[in-house]
């Protein structure tokens, strides 16, 4: 029995030792697990840092690539702008050259109007060759019967509308002085009832409004010579111009007459409401556009001011209410006396 008790005690001791050993052995295992967890967290942090660095590198590479692309675009745009500017500069220079060439050509060109339909190039050459060498002659106002056809072909082939009564032409000289000399032929009668009008084609030619007259309510079929015959009584006529349509050649109902003297203008104004080809024509002075633009503003300015003043006065009279004037109160100059209570009453009140 004693041995059995000892064995049991030993067994209990062993079990307790085993339990204690197990308890002692458990902490190292947990430490290992904690270390593994720490290692895994550090690895994760390292991997995250590496990923962030890689992303930053990629972003920098993209930015560099984008900057390079932008620089290339800017360089290409600058090149295109320079090319465009050079092209525009070249075109501007070409346009200037063309303008200068056109102006010089216009100075050498003479407009000849109110020519008969039967007029030819040879007739014009024989008329103007005495003033200088002629470079070219071209006819205009050759109104074709079919408006859909080409005008240039009709001009080159000298095809004329059957109802056309006159044509115009341009004579180009090689020198400007010859064109100025050719202006002497203005008003010459090239055929029966056809007094030609010769003028420079350049826009710089000044027209004296003081020596000209405006005509209105003219017949659409009127001829320049009919106007000349109607106004030849007033004085010497430099030129007659009836404004016409380019396509049909018919008149637009108005025109101009240029005289040599201003005295003829006064006489021509008396022919206002006179009958020409069954119409009462309107004769007026040619107003200067610059003065006409300035005069209405100047004439309206004082009227506008007066109207504004009148409006203000009316608004004041309508809006304001006039009533009886209040009489101000007169202030007394005497000093006010203080109210004093007698002693007897003061004692009773107490």
PDB file of N, CA, C and O in Angstrom, residues 99 242 308:
ATOM      1  N   UNK A  99      -2.098  95.485-106.300  1.00  0.00           N
ATOM      2  CA  UNK A  99      -2.768  96.785-106.196  1.00  0.00           C
ATOM      3  C   UNK A  99      -1.991  97.870-106.907  1.00  0.00           C
ATOM      4  O   UNK A  99      -2.558  98.693-107.650  1.00  0.00           O
ATOM      5  N   UNK A 242     -25.586 108.323-117.616  1.00  0.00           N
ATOM      6  CA  UNK A 242     -26.840 107.694-117.208  1.00  0.00           C
ATOM      7  C   UNK A 242     -26.479 106.350-116.568  1.00  0.00           C
ATOM      8  O   UNK A 242     -25.864 105.501-117.212  1.00  0.00           O
ATOM      9  N   UNK A 308     -34.681 118.473 -74.854  1.00  0.00           N
ATOM     10  CA  UNK A 308     -34.397 117.911 -73.542  1.00  0.00           C
ATOM     11  C   UNK A 308     -34.780 118.888 -72.433  1.00  0.00           C
ATOM     12  O   UNK A 308     -35.350 118.504 -71.405  1.00  0.00           O
TER      13      UNK A 308
END
